[in-house]
PDB file of C-alpha atoms in Angstrom:
ATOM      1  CA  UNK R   1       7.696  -3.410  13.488  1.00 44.00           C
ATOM      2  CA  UNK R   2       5.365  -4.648  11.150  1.00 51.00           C
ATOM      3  CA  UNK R   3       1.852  -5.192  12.289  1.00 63.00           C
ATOM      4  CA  UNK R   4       0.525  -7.190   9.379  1.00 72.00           C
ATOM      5  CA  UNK R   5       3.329 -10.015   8.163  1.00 82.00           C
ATOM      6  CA  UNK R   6       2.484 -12.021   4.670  1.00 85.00           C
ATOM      7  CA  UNK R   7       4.104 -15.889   4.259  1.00 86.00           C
ATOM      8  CA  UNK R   8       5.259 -17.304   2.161  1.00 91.00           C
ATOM      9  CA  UNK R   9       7.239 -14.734   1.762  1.00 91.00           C
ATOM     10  CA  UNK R  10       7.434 -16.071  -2.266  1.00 94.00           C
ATOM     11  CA  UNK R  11       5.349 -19.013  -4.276  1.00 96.00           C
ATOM     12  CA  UNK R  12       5.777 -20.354  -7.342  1.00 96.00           C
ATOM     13  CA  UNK R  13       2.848 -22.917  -8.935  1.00 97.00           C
ATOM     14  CA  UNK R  14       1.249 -24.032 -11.971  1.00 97.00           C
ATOM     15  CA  UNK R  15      -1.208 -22.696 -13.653  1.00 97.00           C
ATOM     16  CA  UNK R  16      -5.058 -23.857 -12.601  1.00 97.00           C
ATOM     17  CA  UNK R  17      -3.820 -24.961  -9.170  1.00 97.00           C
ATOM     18  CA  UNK R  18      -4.588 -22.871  -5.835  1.00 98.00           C
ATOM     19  CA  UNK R  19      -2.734 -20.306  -4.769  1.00 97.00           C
ATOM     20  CA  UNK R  20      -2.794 -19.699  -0.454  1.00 97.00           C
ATOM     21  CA  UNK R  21      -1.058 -16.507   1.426  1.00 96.00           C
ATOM     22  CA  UNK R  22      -1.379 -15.674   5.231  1.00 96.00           C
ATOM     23  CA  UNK R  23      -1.305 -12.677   6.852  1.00 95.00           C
ATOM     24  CA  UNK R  24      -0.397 -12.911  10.407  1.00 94.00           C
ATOM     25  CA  UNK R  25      -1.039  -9.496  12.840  1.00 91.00           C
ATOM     26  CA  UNK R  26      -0.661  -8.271  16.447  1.00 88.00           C
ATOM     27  CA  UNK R  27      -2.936  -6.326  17.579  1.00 86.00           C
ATOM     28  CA  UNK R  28      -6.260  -6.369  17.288  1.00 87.00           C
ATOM     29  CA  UNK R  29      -8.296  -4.542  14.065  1.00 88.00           C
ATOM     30  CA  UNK R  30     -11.041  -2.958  12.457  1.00 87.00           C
ATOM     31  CA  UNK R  31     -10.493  -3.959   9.015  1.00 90.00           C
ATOM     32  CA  UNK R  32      -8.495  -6.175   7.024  1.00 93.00           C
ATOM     33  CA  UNK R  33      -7.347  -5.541   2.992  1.00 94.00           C
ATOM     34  CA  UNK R  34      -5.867  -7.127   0.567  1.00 96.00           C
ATOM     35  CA  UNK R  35      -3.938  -5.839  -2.551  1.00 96.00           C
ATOM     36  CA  UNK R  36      -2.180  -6.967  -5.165  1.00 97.00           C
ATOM     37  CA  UNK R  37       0.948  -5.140  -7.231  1.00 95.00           C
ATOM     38  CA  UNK R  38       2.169  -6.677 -10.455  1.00 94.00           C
ATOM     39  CA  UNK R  39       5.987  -5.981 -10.895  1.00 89.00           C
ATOM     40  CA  UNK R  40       6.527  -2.086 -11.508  1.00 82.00           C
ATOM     41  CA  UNK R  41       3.271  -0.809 -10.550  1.00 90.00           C
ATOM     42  CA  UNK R  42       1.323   0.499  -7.566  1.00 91.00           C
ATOM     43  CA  UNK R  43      -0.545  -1.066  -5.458  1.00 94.00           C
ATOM     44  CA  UNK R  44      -4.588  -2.335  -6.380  1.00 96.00           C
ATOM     45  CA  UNK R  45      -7.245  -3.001  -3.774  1.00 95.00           C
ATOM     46  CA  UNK R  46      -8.531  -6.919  -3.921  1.00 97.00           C
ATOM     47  CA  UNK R  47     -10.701  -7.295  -0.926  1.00 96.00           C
ATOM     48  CA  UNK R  48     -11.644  -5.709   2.449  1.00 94.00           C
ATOM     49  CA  UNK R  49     -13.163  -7.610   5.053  1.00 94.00           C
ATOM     50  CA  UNK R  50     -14.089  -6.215   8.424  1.00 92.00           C
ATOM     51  CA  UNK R  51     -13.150  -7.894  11.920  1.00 92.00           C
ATOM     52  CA  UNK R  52     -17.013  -9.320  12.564  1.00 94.00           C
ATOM     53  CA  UNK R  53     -16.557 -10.997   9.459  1.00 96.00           C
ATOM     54  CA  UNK R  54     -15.373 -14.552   9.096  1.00 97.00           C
ATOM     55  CA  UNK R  55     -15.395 -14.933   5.231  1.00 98.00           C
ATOM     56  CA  UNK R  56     -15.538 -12.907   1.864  1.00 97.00           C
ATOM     57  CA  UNK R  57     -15.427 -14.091  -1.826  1.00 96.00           C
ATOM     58  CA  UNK R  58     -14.829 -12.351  -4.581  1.00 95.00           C
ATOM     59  CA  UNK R  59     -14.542 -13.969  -8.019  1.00 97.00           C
ATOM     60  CA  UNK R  60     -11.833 -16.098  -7.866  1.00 97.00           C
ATOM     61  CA  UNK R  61     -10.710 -14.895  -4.161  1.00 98.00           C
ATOM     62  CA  UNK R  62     -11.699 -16.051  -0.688  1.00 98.00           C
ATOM     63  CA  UNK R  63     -10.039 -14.503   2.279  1.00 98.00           C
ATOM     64  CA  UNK R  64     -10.748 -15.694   5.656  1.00 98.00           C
ATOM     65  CA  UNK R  65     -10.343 -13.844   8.583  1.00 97.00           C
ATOM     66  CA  UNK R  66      -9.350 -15.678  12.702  1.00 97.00           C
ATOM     67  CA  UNK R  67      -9.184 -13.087  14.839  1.00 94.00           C
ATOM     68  CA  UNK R  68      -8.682 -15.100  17.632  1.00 95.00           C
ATOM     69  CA  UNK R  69      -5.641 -16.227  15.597  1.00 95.00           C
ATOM     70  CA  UNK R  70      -5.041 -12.604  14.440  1.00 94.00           C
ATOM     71  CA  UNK R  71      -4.500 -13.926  11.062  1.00 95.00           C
ATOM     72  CA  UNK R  72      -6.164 -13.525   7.347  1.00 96.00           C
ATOM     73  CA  UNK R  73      -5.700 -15.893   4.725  1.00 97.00           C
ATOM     74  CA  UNK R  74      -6.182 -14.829   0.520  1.00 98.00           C
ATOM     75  CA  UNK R  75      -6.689 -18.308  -1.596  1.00 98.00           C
ATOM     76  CA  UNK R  76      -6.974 -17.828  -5.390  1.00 98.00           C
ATOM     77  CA  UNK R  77      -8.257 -20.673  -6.906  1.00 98.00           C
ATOM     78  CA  UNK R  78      -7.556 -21.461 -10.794  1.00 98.00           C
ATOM     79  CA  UNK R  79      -4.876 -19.178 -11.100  1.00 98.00           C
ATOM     80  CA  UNK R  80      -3.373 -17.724 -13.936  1.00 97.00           C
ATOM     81  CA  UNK R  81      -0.326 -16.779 -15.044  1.00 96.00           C
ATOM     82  CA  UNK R  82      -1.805 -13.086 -15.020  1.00 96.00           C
ATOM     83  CA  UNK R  83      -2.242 -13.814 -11.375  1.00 97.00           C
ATOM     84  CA  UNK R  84       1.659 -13.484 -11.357  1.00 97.00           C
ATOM     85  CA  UNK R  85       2.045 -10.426  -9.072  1.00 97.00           C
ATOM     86  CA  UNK R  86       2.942  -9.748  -5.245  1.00 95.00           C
ATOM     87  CA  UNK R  87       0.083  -9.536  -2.571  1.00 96.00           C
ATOM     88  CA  UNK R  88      -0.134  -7.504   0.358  1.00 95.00           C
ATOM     89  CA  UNK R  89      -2.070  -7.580   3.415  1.00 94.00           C
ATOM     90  CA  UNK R  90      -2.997  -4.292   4.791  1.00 92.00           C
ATOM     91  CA  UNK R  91      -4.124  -3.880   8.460  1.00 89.00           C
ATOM     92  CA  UNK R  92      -5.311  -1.180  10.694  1.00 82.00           C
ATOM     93  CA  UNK R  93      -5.049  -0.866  14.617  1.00 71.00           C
ATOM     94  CA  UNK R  94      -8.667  -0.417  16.802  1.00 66.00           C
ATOM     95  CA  UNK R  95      -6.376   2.302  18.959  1.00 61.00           C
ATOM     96  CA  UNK R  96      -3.727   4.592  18.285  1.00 57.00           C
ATOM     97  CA  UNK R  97      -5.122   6.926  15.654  1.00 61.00           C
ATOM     98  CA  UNK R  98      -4.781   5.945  12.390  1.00 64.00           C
ATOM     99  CA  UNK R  99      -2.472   3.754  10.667  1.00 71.00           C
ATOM    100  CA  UNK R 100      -2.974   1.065   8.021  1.00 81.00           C
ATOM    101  CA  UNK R 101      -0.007  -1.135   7.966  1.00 84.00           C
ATOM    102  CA  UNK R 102       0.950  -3.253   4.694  1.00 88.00           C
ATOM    103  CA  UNK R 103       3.212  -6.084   5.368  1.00 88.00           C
ATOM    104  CA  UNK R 104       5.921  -7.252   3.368  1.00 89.00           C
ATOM    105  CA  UNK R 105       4.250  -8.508   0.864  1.00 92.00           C
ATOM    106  CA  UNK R 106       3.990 -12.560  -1.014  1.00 94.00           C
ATOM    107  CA  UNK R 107       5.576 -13.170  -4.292  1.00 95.00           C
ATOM    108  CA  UNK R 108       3.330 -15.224  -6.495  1.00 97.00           C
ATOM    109  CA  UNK R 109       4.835 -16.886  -9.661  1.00 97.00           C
ATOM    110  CA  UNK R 110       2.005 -18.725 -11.763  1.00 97.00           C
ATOM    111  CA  UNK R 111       3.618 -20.802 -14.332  1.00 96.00           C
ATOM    112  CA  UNK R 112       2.154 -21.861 -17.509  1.00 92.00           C
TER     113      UNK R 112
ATOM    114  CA  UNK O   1     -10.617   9.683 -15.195  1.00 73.00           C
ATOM    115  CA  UNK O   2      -6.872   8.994 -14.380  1.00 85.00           C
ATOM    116  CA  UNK O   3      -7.398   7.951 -10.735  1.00 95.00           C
ATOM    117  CA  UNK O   4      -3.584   9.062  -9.156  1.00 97.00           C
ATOM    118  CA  UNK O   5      -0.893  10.739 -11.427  1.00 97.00           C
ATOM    119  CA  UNK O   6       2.333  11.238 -10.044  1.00 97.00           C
ATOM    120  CA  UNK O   7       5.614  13.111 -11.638  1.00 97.00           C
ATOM    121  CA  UNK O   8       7.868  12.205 -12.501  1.00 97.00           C
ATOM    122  CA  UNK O   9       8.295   8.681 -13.647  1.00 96.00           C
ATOM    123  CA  UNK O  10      12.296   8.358 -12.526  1.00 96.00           C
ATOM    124  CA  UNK O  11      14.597  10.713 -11.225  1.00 97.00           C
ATOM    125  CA  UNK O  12      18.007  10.702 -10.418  1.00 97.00           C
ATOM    126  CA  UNK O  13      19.645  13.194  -7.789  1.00 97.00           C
ATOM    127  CA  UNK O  14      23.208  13.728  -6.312  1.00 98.00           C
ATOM    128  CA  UNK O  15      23.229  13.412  -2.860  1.00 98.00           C
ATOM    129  CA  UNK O  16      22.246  17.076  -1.183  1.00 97.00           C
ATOM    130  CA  UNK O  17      20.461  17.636  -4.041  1.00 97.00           C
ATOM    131  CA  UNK O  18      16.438  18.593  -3.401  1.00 97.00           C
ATOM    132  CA  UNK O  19      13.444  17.412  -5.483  1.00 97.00           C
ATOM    133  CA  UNK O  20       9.633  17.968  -5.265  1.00 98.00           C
ATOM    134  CA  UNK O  21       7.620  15.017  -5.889  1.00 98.00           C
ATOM    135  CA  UNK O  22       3.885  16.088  -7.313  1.00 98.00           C
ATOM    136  CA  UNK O  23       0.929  13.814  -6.902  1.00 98.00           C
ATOM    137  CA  UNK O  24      -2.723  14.297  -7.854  1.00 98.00           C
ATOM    138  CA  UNK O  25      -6.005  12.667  -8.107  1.00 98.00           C
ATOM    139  CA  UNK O  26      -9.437  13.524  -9.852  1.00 96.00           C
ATOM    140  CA  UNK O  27     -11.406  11.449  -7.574  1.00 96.00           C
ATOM    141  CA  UNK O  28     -12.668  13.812  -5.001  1.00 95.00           C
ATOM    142  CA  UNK O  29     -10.852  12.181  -2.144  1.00 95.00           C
ATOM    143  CA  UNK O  30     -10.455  13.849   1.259  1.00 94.00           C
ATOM    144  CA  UNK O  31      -7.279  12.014   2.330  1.00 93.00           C
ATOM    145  CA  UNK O  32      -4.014  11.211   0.658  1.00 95.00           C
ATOM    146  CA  UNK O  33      -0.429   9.074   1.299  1.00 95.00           C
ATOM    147  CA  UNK O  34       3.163   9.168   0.710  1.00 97.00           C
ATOM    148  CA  UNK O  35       4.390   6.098   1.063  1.00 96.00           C
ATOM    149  CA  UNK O  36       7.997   4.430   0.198  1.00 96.00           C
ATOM    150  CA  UNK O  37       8.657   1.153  -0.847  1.00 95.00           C
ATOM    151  CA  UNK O  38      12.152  -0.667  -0.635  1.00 92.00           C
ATOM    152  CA  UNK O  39      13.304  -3.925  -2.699  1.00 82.00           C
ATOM    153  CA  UNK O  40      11.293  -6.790  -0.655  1.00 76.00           C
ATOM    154  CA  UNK O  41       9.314  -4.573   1.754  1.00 77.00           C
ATOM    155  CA  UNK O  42       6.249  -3.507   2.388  1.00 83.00           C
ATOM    156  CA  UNK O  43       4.981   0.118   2.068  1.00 90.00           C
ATOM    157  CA  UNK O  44       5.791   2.363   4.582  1.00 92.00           C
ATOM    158  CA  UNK O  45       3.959   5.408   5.304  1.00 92.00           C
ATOM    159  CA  UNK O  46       6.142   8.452   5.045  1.00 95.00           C
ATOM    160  CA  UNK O  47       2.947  11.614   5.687  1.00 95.00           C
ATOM    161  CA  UNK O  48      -0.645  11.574   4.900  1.00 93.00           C
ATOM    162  CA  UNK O  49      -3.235  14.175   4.810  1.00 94.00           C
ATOM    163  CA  UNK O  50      -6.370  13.526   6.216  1.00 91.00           C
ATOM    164  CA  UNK O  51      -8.040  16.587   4.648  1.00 91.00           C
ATOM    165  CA  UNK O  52      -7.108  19.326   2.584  1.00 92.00           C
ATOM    166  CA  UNK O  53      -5.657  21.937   5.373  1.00 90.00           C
ATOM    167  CA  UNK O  54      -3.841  19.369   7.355  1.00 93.00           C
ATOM    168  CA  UNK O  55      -1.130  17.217   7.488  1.00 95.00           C
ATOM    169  CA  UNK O  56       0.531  14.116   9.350  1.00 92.00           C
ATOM    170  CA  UNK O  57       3.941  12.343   9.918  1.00 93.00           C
ATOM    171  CA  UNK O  58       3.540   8.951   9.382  1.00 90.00           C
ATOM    172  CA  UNK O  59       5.953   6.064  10.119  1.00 88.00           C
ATOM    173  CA  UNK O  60       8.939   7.899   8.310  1.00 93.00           C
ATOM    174  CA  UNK O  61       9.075  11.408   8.514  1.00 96.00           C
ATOM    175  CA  UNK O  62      12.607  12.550   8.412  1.00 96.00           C
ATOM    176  CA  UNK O  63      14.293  13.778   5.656  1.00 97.00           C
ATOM    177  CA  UNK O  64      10.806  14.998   3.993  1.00 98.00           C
ATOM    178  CA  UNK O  65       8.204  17.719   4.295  1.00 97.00           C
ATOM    179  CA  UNK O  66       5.086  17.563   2.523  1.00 98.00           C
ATOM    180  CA  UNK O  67       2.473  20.023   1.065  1.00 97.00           C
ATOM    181  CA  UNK O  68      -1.480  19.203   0.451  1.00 96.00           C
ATOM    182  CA  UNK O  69      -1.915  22.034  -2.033  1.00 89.00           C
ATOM    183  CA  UNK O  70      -5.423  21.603  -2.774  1.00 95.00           C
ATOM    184  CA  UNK O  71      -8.322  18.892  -2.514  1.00 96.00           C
ATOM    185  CA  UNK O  72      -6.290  17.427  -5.415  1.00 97.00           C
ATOM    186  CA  UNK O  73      -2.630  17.559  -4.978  1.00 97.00           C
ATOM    187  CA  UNK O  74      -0.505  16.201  -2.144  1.00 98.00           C
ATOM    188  CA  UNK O  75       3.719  16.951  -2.760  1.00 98.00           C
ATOM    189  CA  UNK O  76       6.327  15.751  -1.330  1.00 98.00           C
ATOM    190  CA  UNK O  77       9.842  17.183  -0.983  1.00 98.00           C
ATOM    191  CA  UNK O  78      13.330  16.124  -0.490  1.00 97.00           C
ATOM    192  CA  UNK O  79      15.162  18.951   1.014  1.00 94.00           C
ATOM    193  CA  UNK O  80      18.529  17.324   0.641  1.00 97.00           C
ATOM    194  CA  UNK O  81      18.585  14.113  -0.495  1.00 97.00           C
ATOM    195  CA  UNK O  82      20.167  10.747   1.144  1.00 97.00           C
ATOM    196  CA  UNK O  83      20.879   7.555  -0.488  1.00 97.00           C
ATOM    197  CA  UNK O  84      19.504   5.917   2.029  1.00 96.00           C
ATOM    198  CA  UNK O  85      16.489   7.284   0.492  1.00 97.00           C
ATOM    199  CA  UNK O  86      16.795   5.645  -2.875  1.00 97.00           C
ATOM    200  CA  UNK O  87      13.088   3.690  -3.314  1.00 97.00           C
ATOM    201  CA  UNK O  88      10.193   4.052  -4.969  1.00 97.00           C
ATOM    202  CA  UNK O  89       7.790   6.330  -3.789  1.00 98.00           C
ATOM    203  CA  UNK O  90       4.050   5.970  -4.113  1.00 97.00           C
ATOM    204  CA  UNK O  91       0.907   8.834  -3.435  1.00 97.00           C
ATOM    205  CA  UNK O  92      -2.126   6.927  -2.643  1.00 96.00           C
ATOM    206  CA  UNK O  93      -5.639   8.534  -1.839  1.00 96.00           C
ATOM    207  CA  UNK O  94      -9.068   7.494  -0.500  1.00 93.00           C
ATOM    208  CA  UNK O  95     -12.633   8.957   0.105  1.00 90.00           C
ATOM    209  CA  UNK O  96     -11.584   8.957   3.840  1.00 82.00           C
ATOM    210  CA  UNK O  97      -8.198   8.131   6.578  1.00 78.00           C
ATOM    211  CA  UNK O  98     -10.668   5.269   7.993  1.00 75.00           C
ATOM    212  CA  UNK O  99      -9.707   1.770   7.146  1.00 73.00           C
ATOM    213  CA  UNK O 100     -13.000   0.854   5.787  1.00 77.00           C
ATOM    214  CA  UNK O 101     -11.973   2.805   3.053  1.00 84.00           C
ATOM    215  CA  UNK O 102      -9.620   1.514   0.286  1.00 90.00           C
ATOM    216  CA  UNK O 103      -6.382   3.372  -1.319  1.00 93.00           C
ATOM    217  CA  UNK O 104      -6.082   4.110  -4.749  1.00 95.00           C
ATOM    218  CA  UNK O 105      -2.400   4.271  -5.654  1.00 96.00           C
ATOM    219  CA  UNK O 106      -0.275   6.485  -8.390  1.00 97.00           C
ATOM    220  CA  UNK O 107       1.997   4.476 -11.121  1.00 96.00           C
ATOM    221  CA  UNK O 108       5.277   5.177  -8.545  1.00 96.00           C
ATOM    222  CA  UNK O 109       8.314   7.305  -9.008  1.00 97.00           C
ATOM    223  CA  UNK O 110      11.678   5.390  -8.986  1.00 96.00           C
ATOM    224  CA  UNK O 111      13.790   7.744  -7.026  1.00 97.00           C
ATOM    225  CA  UNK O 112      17.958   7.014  -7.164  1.00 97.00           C
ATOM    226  CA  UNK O 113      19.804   9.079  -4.810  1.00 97.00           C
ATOM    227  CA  UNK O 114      24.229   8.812  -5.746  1.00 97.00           C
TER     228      UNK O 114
END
């Protein structure tokens, strides 16, 4: 089973509006990451942030982490249509050796 | 520097047929990934290689063996291939197996198995 699961599972908007994905998980973490994959391609690292952290920007991204939730959230703001891709959140286990987990992924379509 | 190469691009194989998939990287990294990726999934982790000198099975081991040659190349072989493992396979690497560290990821290889 999956320990980090992305929904939507797809989203379509305009461009310039704000894009939001969740990432819901398990068991409890170390670290959280997102990536991104536009269509054909592999995979590129967004953000990380760590499980004492409650917030991280970058540029247009800001991903928020509840870890009493166990879930992550990416929001791009402004998007593009060159934010069209699909966005993965990538989480790790505290126990158990290692093992980071991508879920299944969120389609974004940015129309413009 | 070209990050994560893999080879080849596409392949096609009859089923029972064997194949060596070759990945490397020119950024010094101690760990790499095989990973697979089917239509609306996630990756999943196939063997990784902590260091050069060792390897690991990951979430989906059978059917494949795996060979870190060097510091720089990781391979991965079909012995006899399944369609059930027609995907896309993707090498990754990072500075280190910890998940404080991010993965760098190869173009893919779109693998068809008849």
């Amino acid at each position: 089973s999956q320990q980090g699961e992305e929904d939507p599972q797809a989203l379509s908007i305009q461009e310039g509006e704000n894009a939001t994905m969740n990432c819901s998980y398990k068991t409890s973490i170390n670290n959280l990451q997102w990536y991104r994959q536009n269509s054909g391609r592999g995979l590129v690292h967004l953000i990380l942030i760590r499980s004492n952290e409650r917030e991280k920007h970058s540029g247009r991204l800001r991903v928020t982490l509840d870890t009493s939730k166990k879930s992550s959230s990416l929001l791009i703001t402004a998007s593009r249509a060159a934010d069209t891709a699909s966005y993965f959140c990538a989480t790790d286990r505290k126990t158990g050796g290692f093992k980071t987990i991508f879920g299944a992924g969120t389609r974004l379509f940015v129309k413009a | 520097n070209a990050g994560v190469t893999q080879t080849p691009k596409f392949q096609v194989l009859k089923t029972g047929q064997s194949m060596t998939l070759q990945c490397a990287q020119d950024m010094n990294h101690n760990s790499m990934y095989w990973y697979r990726q089917d239509p609306g999934m996630g990756l999943r982790l196939i063997y990784y290689s902590a260091s050069e000198g060792t390897t690991d099975k990951g979430e989906v081991p059978n059917g494949y063996n795996v060979s870190r040659l060097n510091k720089r190349e990781f391979s991965l072989r079909l012995e006899s291939a399944a369609p059930s493992q027609t995907s896309v396979y993707f090498c990754a690497s990072s500075a280190a197996t910890r998940s404080s560290y991010e993965q760098y990821f190869g173009p893919g290889t779109r693998l068809t198995v008849t």
